Coordinates of N, CA and C in Angstrom, one line a residue:
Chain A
X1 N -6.7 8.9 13.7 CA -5.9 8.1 12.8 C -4.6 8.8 12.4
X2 N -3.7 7.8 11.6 CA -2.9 8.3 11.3 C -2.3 9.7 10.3
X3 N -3.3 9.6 9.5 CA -3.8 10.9 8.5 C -5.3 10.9 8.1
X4 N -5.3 11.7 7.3 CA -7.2 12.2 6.5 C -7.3 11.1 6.0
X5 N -8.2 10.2 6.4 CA -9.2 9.2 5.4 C -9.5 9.7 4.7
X6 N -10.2 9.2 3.5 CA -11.3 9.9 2.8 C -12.3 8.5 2.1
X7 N -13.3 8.6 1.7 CA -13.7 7.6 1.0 C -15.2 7.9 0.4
X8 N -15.3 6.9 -0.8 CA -14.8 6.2 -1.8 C -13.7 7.0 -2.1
X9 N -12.9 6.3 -2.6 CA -11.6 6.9 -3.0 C -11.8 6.9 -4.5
X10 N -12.9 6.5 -5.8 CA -13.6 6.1 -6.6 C -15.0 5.9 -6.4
X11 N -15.6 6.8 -7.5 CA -17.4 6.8 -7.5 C -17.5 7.2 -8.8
X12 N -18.2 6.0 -9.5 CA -19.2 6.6 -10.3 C -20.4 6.5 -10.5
X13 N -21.2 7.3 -10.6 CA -22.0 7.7 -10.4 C -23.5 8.1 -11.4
X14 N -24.6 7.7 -11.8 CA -26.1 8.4 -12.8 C -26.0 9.8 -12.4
X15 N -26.4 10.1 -13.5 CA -26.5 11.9 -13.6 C -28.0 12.3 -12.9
X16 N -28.4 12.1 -11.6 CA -29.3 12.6 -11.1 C -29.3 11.7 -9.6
X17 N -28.4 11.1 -9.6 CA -28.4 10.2 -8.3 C -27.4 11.1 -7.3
X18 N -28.0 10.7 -6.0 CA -27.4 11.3 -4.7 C -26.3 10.7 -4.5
X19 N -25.0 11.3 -3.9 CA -23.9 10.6 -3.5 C -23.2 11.5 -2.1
X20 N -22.7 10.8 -1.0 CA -22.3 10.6 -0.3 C -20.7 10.6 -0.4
X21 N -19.7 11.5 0.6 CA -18.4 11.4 0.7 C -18.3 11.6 1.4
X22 N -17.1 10.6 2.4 CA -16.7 10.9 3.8 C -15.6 11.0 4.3
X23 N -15.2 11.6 5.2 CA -13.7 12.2 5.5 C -14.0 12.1 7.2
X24 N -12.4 11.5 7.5 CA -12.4 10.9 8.7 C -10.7 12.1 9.0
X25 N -10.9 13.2 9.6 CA -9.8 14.3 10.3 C -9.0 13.4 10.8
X26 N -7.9 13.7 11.0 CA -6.7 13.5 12.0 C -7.6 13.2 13.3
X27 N -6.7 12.4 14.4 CA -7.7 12.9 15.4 C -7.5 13.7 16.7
X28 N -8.2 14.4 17.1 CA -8.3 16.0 17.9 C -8.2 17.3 16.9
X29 N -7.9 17.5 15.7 CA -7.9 18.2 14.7 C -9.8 18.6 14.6
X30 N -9.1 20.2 14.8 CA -10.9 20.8 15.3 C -11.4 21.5 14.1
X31 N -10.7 21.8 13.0 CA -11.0 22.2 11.7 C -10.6 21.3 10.6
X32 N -12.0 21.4 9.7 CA -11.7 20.3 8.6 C -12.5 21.2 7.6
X33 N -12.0 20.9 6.4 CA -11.9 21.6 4.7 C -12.7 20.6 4.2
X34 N -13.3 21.4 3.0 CA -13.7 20.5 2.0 C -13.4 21.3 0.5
X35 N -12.6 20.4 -0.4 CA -12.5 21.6 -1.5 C -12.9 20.3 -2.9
X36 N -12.5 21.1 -3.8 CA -12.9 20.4 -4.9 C -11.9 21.0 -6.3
X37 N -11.8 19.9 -7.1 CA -11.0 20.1 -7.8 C -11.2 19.2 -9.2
X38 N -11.4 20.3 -9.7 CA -12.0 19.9 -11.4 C -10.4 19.5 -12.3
X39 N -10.6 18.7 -13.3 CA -9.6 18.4 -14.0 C -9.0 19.6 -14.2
X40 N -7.5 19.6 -14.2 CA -6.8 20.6 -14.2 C -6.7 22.1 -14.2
X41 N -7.7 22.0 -12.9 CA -8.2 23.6 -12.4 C -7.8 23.3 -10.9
X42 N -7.8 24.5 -10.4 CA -7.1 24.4 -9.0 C -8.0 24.5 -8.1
X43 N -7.9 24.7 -6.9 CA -8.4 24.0 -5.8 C -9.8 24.8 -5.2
X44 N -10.8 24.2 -5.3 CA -12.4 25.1 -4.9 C -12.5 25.1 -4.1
X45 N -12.7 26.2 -2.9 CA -13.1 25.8 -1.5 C -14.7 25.7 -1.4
X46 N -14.9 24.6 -1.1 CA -16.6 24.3 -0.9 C -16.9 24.7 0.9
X47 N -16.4 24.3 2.1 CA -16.6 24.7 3.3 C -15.8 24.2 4.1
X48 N -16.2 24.9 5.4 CA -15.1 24.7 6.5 C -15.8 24.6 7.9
X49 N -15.3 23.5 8.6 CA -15.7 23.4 9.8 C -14.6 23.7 11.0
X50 N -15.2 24.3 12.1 CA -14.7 24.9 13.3 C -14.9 24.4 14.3
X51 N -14.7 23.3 15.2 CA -14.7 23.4 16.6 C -16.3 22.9 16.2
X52 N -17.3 23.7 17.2 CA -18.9 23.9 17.5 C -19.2 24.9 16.7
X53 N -18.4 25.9 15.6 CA -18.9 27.3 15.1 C -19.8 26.9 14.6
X54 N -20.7 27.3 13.8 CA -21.6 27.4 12.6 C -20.3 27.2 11.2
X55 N -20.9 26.2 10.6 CA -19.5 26.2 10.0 C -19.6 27.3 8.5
X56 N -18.2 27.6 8.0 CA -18.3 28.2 6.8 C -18.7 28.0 5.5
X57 N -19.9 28.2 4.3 CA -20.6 27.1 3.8 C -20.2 28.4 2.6
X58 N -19.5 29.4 2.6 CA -19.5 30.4 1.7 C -19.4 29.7 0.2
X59 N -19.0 28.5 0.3 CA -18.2 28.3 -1.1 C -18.9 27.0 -1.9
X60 N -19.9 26.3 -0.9 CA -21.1 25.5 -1.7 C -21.6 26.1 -3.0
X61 N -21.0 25.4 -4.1 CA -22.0 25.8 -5.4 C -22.9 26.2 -5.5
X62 N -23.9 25.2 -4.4 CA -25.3 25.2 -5.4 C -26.3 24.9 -4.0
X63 N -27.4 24.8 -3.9 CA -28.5 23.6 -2.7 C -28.4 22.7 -2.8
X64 N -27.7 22.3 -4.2 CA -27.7 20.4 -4.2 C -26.2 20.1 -2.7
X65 N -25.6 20.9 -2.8 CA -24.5 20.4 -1.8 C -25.0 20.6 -0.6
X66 N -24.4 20.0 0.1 CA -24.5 20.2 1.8 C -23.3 19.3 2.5
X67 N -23.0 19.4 3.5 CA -22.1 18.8 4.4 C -22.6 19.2 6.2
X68 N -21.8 17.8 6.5 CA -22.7 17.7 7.9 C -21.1 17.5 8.9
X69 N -20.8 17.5 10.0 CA -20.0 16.9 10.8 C -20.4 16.2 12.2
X70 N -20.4 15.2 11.8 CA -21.1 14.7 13.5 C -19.9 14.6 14.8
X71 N -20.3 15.1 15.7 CA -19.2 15.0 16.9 C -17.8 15.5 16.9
X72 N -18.1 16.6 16.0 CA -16.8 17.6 15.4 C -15.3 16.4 15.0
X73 N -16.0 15.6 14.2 CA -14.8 14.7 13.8 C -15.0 14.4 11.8
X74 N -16.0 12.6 12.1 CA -16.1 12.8 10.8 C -17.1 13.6 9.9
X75 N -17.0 13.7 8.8 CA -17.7 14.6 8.2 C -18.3 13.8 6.9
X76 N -19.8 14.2 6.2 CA -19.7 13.6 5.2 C -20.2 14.8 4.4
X77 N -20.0 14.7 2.8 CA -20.2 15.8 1.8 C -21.8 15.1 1.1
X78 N -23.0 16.2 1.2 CA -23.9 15.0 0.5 C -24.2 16.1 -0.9
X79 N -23.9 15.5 -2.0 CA -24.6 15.8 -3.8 C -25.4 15.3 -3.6
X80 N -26.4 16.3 -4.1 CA -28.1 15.4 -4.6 C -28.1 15.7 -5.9
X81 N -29.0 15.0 -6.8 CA -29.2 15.4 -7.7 C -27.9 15.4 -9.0
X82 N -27.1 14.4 -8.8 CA -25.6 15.1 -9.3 C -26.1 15.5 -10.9
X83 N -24.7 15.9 -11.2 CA -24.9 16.9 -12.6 C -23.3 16.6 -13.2
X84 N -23.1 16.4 -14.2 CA -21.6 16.3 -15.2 C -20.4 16.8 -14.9
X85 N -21.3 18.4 -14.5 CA -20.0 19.0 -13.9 C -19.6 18.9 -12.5
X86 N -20.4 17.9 -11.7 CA -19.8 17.8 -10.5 C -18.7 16.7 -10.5
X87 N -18.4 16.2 -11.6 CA -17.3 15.5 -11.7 C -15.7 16.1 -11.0
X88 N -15.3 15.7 -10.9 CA -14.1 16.4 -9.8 C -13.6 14.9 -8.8
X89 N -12.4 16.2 -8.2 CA -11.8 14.8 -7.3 C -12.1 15.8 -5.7
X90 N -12.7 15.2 -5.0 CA -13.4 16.5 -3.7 C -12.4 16.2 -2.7
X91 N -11.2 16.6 -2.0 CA -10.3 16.8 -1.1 C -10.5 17.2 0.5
X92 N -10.6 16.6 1.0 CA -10.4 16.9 2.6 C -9.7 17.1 3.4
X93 N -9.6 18.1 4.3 CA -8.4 18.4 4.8 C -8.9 18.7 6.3
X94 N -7.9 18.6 7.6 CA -8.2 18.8 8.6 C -6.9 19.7 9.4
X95 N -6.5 20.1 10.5 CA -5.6 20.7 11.1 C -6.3 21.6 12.4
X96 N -5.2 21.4 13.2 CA -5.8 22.2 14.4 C -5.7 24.0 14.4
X97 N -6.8 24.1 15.8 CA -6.4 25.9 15.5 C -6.1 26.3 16.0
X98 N -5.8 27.7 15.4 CA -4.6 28.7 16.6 C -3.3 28.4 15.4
X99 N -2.6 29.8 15.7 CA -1.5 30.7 15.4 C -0.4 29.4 15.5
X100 N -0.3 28.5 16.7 CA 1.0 27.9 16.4 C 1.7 27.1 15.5
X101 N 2.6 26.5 15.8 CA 3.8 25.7 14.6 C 2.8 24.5 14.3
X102 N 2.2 24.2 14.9 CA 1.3 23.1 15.3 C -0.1 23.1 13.9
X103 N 0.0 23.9 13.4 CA -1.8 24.1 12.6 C -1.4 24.1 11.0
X104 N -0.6 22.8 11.0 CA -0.3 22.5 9.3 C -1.5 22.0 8.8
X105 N -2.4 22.2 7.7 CA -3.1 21.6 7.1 C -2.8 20.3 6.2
X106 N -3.7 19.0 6.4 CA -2.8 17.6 6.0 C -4.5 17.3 5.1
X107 N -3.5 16.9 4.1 CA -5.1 16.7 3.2 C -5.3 15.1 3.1
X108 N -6.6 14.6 2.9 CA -6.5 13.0 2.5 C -5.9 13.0 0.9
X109 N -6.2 12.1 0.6 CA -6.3 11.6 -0.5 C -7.4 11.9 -1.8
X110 N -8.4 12.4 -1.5 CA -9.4 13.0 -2.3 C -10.3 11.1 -2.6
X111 N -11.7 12.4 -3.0 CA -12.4 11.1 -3.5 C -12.6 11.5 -5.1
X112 N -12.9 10.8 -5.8 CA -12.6 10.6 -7.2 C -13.8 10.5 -7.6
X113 N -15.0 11.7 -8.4 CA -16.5 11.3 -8.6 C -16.4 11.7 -10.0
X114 N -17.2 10.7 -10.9 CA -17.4 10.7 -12.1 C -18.7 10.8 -12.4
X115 N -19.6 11.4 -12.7 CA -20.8 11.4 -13.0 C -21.3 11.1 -14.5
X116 N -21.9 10.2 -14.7 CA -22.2 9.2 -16.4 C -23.5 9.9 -16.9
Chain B
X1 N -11.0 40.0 -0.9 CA -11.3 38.4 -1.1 C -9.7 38.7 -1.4
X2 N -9.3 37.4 -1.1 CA -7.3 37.2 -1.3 C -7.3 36.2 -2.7
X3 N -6.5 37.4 -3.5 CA -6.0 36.9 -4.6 C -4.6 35.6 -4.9
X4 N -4.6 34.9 -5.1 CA -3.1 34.2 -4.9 C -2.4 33.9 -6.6
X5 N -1.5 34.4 -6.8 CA -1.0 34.4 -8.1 C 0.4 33.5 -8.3
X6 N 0.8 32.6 -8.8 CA 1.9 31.6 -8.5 C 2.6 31.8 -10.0
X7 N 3.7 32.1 -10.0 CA 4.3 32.9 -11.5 C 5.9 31.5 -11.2
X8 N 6.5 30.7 -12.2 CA 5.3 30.9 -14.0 C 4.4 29.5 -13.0
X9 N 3.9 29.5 -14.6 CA 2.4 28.6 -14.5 C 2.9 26.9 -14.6
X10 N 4.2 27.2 -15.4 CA 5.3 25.6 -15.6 C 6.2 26.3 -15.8
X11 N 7.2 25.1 -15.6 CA 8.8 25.3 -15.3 C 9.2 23.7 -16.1
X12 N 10.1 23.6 -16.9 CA 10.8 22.7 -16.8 C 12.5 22.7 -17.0
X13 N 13.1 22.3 -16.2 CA 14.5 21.9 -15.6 C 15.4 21.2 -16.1
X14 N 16.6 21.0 -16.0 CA 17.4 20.1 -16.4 C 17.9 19.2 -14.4
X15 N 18.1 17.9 -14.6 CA 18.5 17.7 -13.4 C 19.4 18.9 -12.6
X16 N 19.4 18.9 -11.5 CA 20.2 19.3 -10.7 C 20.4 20.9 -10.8
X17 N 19.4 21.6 -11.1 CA 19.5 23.2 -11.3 C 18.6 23.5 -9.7
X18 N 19.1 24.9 -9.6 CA 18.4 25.3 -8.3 C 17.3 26.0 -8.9
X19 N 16.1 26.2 -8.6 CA 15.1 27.3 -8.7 C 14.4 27.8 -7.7
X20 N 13.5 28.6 -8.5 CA 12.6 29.6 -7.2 C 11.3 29.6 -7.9
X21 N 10.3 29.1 -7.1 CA 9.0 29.3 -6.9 C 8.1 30.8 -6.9
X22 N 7.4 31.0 -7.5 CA 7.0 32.3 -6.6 C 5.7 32.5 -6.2
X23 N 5.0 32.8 -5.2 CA 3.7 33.3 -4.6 C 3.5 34.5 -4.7
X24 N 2.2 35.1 -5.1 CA 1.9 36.8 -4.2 C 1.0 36.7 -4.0
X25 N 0.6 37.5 -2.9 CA -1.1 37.5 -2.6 C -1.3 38.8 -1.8
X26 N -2.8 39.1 -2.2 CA -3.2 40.7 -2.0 C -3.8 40.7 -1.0
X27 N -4.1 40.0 -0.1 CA -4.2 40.3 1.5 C -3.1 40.4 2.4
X28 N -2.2 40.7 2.9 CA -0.6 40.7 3.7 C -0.9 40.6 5.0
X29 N -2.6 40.6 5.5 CA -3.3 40.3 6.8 C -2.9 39.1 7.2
X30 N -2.0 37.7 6.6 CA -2.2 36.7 7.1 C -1.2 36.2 8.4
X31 N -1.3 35.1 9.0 CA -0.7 35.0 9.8 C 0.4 33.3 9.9
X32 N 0.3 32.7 8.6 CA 1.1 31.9 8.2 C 1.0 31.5 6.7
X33 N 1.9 30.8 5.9 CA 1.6 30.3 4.8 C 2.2 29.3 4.8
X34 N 1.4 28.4 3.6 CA 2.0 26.8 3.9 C 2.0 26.8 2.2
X35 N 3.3 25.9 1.9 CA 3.5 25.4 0.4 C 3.3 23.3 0.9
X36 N 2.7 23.5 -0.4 CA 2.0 21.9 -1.1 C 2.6 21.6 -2.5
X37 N 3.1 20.4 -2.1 CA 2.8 19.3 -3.6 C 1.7 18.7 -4.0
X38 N 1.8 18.8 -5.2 CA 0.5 17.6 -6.0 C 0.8 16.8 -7.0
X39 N 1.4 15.3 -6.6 CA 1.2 14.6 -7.6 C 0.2 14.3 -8.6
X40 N 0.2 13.9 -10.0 CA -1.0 13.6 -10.6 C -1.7 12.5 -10.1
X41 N -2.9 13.0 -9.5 CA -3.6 11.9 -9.4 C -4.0 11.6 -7.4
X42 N -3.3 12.3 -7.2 CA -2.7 12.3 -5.6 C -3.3 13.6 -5.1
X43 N -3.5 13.9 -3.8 CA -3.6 14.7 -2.8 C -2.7 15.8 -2.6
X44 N -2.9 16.6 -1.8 CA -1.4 17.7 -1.5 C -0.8 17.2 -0.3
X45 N 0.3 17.4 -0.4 CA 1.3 17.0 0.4 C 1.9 18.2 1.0
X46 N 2.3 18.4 2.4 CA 2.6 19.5 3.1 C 4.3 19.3 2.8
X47 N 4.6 20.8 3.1 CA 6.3 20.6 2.3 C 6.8 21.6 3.3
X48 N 6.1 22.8 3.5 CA 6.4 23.7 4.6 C 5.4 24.9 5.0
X49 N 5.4 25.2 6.3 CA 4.7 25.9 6.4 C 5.5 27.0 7.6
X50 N 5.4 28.6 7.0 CA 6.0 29.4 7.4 C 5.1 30.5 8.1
X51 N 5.5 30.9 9.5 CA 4.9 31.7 10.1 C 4.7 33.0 9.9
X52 N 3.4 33.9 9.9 CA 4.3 35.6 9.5 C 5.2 36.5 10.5
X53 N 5.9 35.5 11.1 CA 6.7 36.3 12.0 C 7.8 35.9 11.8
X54 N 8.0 34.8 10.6 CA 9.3 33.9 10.3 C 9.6 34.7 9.1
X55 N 10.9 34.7 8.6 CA 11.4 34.9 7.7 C 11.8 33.9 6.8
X56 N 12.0 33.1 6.6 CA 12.4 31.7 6.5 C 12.1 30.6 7.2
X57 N 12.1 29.1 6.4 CA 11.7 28.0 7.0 C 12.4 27.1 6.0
X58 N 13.0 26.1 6.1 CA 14.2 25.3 5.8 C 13.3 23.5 6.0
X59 N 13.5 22.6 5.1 CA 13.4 21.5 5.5 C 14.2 21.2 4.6
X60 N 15.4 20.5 4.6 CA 16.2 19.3 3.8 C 17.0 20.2 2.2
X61 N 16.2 20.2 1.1 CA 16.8 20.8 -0.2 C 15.9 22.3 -0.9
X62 N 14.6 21.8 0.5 CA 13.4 23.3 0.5 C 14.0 24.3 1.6
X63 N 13.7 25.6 0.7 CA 13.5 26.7 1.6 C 12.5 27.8 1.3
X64 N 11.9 28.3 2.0 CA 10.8 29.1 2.0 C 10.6 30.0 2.2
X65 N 10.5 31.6 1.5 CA 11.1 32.8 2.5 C 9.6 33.4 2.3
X66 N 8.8 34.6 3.1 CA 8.0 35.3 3.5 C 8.3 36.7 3.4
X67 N 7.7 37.3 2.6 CA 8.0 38.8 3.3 C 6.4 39.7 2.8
X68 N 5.8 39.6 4.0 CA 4.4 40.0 4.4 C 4.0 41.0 4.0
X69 N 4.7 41.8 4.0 CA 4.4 43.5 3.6 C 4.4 43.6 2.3
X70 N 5.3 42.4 1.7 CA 5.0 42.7 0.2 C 4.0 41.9 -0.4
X71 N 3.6 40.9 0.4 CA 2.6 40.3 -0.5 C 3.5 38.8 -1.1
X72 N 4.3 38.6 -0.9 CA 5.1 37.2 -1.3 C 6.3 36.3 -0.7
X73 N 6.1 35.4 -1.0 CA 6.6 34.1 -1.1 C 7.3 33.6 -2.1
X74 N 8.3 32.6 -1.7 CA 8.9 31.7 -2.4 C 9.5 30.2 -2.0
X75 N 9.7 29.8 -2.9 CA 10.0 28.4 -2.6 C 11.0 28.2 -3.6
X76 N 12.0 27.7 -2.6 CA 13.6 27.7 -3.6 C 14.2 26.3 -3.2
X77 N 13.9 25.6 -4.2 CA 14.5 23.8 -4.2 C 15.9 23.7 -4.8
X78 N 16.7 23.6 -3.9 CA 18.7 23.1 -4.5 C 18.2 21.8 -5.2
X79 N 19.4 21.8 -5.8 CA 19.8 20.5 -7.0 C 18.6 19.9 -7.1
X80 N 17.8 20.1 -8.1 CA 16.4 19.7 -8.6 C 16.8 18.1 -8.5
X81 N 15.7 16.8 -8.5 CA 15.6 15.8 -8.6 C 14.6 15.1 -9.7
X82 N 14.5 14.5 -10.8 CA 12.9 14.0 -11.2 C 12.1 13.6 -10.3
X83 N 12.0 13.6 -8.8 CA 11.4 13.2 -8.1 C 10.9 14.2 -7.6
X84 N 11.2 15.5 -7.5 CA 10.5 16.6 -7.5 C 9.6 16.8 -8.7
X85 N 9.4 16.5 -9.5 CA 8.5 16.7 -10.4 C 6.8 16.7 -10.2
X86 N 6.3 17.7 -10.1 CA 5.0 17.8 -9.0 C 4.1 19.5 -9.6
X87 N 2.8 19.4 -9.1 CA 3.0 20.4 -9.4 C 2.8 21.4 -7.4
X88 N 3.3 22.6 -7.3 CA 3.6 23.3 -6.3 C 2.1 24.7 -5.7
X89 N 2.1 24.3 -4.9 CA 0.8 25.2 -4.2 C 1.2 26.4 -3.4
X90 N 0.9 27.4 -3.3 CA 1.4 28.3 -2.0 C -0.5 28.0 -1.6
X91 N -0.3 28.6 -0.3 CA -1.5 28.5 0.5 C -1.4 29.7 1.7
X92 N -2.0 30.6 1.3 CA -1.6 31.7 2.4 C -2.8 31.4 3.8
X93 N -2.6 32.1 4.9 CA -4.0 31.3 5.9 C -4.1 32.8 6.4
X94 N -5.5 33.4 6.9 CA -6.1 34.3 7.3 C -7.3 34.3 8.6
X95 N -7.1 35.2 9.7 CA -8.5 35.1 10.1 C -9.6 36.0 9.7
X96 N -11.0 35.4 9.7 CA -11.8 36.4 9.3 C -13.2 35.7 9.6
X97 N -13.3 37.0 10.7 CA -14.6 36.7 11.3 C -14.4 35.6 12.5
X98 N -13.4 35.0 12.9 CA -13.1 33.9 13.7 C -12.7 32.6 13.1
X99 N -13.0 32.6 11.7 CA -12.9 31.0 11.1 C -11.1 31.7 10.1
X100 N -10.8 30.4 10.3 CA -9.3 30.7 9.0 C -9.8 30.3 7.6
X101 N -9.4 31.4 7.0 CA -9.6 31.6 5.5 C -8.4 31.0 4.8
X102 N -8.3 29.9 4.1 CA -6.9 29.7 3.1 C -6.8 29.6 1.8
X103 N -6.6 30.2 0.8 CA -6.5 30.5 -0.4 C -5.9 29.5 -1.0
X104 N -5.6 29.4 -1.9 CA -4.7 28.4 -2.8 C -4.8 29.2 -3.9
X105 N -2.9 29.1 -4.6 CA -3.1 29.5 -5.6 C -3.1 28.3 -6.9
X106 N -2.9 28.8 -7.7 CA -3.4 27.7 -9.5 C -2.2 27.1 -9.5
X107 N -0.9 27.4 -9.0 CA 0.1 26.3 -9.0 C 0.9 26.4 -10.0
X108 N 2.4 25.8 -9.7 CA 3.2 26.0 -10.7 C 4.0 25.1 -11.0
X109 N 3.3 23.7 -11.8 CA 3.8 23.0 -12.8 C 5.5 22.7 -13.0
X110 N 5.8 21.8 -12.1 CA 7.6 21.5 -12.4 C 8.0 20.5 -12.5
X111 N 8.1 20.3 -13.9 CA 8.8 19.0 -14.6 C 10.6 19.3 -14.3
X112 N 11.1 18.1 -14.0 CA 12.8 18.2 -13.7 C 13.0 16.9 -14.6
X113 N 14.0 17.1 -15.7 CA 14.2 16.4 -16.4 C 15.9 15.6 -16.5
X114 N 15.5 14.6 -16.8 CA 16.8 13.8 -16.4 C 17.8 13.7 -17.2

């Protein structure tokens, strides 16, 4: 596509219910981000996917998070269990790899989770 | 772990003044940096992204200088606009271990006032 999907672009959400986020990369873009970003705190890295690597999961909070990529494209973020403080707006980002001019990171839009 | 520090925290302007952004970060291992906007409410927006072999990178009223060894960056906007009003990201990028590492720093807040 033309740039990072993302969606819901808006969720809210019961304080113990599972929720789902999805991000749709640029396409051929072999690395995609997932961050998170609490009301006027700056940007969390939750994980990073590579190509086929094992992806980078260093920055998952908790076991309630996980993220999956199927077919090294879309990706979805899954919260189980949510909790108040996972309120946040969760950002996606994709870009190709390697050193060249070529490997700008392009974010979507963010999804927007509210937890009640 | 790479520190990123974005000094000041806000800025506010009168139309049409030039300023300077500033970045530093305590890894100088990296191999590009890229600056972002953030509208409220909105996504980041790519504004430039400079190589560590570049000394500068230029788009339109942005320019963006690097100097690796020291640990910083800048971002210097001619004749401010209210439409620049945003707040500003540096993002340094690293490899480690084979995957790229990218930092973000906490950002620096620029109201340009009319």
């Amino acid at each position: 596509g033309a740039g990072v999907s993302q969606s819901p672009s808006n969720k809210v959400t019961e304080k113990g219910k599972d929720v789902e986020l999805r991000c749709d990369p640029i396409s051929g873009h072999t690395a995609l981000y997932w961050y998170r970003q609490s009301l006027g705190q700056g940007l969390e890295f939750l994980i990073y996917f590579q190509g086929n690597s094992a992806p980078d999961k260093s920055g998952l909070p908790s076991d309630r998070f996980s993220a999956e990529r199927t077919g090294g494209s879309v990706s979805t973020l899954t919260i189980q269990r949510t909790q108040q403080e996972d309120s946040a707006v969760y950002l996606c980002a994709s870009s190709l790899v390697g050193r060249g001019l070529g490997n700008t990171i392009y974010f979507g839009e963010g999804s927007w989770l509210t937890v009640v | 772990k790479q520190e990123v520090t974005q000094i000041p925290a806000a800025l506010s302007v009168p139309e049409g003044e030039n300023l300077v952004l500033n970045c530093s970060f305590t890894d100088s291992a990296i191999y590009n940096l890229q600056w972002f906007r953030q509208d409220p409410g909105k996504g980041l927006t790519s504004l430039l992204l400079i190589q560590s072999s570049q000394r500068e990178q230029t788009s339109g009223r942005l320019n963006a200088s690097l100097d690796k060894s020291s640990g910083r960056s800048t971002l210097y906007i001619a004749a401010s606009q209210p439409g620049d009003s945003a707040t500003y990201l540096c993002a340094p990028r690293r490899d480690s271990g084979g995957y790229q590492k990218v930092t973000f720093g906490t950002g620096t807040k620029l109201q340009v006032i009319p």
